[in-house]
PDB file of C-alpha atoms in Angstrom:
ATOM      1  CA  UNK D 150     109.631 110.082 -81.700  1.00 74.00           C
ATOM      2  CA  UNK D 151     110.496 106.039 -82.271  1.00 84.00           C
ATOM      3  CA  UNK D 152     108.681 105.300 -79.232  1.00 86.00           C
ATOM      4  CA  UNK D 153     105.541 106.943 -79.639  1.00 87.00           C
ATOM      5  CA  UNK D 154     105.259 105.492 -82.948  1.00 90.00           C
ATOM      6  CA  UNK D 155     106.156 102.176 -81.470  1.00 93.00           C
ATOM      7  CA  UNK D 156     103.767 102.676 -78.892  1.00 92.00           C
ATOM      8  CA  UNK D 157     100.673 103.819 -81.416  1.00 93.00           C
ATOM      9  CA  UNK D 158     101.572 100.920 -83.532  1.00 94.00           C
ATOM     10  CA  UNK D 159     101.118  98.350 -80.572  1.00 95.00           C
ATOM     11  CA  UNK D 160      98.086  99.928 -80.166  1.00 95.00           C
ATOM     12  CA  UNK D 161      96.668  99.504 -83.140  1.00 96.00           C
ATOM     13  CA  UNK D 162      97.721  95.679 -82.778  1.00 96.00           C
ATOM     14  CA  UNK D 163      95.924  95.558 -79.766  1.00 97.00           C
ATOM     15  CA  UNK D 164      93.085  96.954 -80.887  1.00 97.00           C
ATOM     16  CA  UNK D 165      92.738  94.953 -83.945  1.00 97.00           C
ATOM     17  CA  UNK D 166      92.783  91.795 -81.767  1.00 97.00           C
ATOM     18  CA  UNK D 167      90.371  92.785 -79.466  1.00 97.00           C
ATOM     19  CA  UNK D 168      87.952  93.634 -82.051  1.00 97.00           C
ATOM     20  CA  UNK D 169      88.423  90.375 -83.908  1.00 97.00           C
ATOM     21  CA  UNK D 170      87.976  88.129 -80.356  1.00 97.00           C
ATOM     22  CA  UNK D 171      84.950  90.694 -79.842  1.00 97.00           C
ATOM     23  CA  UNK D 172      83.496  89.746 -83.295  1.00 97.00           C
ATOM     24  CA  UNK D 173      84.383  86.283 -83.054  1.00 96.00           C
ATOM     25  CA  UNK D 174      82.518  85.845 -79.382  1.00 96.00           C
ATOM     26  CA  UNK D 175      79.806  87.562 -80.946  1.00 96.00           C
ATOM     27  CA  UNK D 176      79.355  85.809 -84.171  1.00 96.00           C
ATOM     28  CA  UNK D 177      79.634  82.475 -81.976  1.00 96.00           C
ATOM     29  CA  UNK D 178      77.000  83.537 -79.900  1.00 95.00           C
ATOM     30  CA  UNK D 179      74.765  84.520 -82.206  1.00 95.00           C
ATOM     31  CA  UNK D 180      75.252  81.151 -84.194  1.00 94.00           C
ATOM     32  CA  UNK D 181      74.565  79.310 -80.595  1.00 94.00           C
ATOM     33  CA  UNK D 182      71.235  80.985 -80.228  1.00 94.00           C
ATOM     34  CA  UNK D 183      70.165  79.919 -83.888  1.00 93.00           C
ATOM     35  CA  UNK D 184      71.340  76.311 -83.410  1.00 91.00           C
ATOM     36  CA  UNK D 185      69.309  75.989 -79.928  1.00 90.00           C
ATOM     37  CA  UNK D 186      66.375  77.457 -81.206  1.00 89.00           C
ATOM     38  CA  UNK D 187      66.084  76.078 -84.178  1.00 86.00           C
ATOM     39  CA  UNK D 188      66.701  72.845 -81.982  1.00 84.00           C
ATOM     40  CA  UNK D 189      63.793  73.861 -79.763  1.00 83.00           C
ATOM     41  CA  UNK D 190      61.111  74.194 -82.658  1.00 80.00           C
ATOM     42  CA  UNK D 191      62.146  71.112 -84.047  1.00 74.00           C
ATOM     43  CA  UNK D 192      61.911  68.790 -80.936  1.00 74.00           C
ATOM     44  CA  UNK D 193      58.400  70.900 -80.164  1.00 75.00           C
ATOM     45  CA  UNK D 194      56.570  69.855 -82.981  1.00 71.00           C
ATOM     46  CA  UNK D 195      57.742  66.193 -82.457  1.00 63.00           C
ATOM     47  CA  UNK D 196      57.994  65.742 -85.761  1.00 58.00           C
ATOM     48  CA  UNK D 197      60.667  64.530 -86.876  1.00 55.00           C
ATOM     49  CA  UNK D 198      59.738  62.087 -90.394  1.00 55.00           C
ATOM     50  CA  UNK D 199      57.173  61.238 -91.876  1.00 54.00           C
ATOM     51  CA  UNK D 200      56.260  58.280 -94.089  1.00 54.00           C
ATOM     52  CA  UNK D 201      53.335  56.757 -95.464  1.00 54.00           C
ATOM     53  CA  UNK D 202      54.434  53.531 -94.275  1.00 50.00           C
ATOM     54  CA  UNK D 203      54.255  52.916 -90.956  1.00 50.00           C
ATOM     55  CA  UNK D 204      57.133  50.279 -89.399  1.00 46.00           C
ATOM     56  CA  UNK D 205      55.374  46.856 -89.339  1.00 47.00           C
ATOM     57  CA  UNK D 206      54.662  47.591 -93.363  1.00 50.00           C
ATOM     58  CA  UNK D 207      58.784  48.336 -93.791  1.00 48.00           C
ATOM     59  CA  UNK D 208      60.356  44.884 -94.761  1.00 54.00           C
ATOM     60  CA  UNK D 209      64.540  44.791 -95.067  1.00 62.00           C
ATOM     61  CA  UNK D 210      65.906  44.254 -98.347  1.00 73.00           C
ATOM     62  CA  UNK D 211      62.532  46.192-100.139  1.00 83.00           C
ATOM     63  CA  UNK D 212      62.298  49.594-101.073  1.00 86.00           C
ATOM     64  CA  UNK D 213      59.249  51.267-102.178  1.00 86.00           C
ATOM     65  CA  UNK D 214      58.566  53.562-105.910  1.00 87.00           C
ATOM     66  CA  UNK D 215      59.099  56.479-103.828  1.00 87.00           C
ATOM     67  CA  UNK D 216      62.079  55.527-102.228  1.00 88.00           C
ATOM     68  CA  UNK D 217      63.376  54.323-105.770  1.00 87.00           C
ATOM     69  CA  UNK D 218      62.934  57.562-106.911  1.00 87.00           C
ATOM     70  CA  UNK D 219      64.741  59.517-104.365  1.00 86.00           C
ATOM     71  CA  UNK D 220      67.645  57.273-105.319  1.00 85.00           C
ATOM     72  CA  UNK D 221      67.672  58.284-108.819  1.00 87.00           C
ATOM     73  CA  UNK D 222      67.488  61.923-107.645  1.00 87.00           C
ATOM     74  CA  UNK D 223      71.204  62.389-107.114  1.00 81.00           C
ATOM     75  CA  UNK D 224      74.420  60.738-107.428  1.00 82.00           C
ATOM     76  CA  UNK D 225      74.792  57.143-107.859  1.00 85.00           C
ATOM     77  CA  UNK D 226      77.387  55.048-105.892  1.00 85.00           C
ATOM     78  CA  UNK D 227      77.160  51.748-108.334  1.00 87.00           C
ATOM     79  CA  UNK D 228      75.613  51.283-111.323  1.00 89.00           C
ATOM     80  CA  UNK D 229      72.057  49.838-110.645  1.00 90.00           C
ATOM     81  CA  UNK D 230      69.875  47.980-113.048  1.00 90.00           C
ATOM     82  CA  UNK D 231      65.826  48.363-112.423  1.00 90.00           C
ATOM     83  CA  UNK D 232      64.275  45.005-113.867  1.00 87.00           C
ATOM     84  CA  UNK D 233      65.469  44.641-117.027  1.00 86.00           C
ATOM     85  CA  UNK D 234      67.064  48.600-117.345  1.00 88.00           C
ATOM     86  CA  UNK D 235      70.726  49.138-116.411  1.00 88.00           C
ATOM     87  CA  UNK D 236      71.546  52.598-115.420  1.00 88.00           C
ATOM     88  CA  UNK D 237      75.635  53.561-115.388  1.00 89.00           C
ATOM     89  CA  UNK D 238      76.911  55.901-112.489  1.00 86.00           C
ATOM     90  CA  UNK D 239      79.382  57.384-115.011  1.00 88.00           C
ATOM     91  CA  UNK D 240      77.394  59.843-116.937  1.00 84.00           C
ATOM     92  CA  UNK D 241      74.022  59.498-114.998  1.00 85.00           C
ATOM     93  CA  UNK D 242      72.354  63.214-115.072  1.00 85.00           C
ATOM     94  CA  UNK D 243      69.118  62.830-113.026  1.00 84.00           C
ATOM     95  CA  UNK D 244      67.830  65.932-115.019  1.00 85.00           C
ATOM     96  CA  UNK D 245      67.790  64.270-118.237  1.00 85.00           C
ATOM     97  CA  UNK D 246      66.821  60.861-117.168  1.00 84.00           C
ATOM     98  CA  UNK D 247      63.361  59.801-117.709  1.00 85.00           C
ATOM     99  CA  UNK D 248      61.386  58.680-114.769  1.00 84.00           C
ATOM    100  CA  UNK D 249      58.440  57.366-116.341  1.00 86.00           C
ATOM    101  CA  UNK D 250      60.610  54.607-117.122  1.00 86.00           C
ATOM    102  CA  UNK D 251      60.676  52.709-113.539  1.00 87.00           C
ATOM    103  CA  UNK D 252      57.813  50.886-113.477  1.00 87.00           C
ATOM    104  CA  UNK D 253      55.392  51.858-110.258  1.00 88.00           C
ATOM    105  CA  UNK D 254      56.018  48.810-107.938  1.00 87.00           C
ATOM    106  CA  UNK D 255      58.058  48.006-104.464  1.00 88.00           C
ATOM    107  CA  UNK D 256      61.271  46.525-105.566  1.00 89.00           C
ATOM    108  CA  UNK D 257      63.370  44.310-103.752  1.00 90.00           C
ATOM    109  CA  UNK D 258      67.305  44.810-103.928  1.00 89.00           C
ATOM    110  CA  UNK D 259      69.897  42.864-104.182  1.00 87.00           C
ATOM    111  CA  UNK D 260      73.748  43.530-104.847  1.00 87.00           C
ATOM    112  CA  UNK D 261      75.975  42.187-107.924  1.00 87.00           C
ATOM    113  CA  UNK D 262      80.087  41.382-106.296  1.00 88.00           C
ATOM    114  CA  UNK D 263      83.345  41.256-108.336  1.00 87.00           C
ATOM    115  CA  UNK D 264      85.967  38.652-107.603  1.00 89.00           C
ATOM    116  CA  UNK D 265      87.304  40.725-104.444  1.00 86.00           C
ATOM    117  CA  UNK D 266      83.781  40.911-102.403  1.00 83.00           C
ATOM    118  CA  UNK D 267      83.278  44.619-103.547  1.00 86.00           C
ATOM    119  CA  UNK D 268      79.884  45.810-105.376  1.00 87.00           C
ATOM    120  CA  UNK D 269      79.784  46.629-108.343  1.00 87.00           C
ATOM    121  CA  UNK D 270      75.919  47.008-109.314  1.00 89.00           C
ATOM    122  CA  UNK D 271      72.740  47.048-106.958  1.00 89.00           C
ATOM    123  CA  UNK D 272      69.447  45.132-108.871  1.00 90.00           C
ATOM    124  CA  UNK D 273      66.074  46.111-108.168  1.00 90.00           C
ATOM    125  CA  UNK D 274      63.292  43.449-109.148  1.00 90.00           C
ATOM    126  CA  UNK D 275      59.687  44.291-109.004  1.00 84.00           C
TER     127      UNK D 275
END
């Protein structure tokens, strides 16, 4: 009687493990074929960003309104001042802030450094 429960519960082990390899080949498969064909639309539209800039316009160290913007939308990394308007990471909520207050112009950036090297605020001047 020991050994035929023995036997049913190894068994059931078995089984068990060959369902969850089953489900796990399966759910690995299925995630493949998303991730290729999502892959494949993407690469057949060749379209990958868009910007109404084109490259020669782009010029290092300037950022646009827009891309200001998108900044503010989100966490800050260092407390940034826009002209003469100094906005603190600690506390920023982009929900409440109030975007009519950057002034519509490209800005170009430049970083404030501590003793050590390290940044502590990026300025935007318009």
């Amino acid at each position: 009687m020991q050994n035929g429960l023995k036997f049913l519960e190894m068994a059931a082990y078995i089984f068990i493990f060959c369902t969850a390899v089953t489900l796990l080949l399966f759910y690995n498969r299925s995630l493949n074929k998303l991730i290729t064909t999502t892959k494949n639309d993407v690469t057949s539209q060749n379209n990958y960003y868009e910007s109404e800039q084109s490259l020669a316009e782009i010029q290092p160290g300037k950022i646009s309104y827009a891309e200001m913007i998108t900044l503010l939308i989100g966490d800050l990394d260092y407390d940034i001042q826009i002209n003469d308007m100094t906005i603190l990471k600690e506390g920023y909520n982009y929900q409440e802030f109030d975007f009519s207050l950057v002034p519509l112009a490209d800005y170009t950036k430049t970083y404030q450094y501590d003793s050590f090297g390290n940044i502590i605020k990026v300025i935007y001047k318009s």
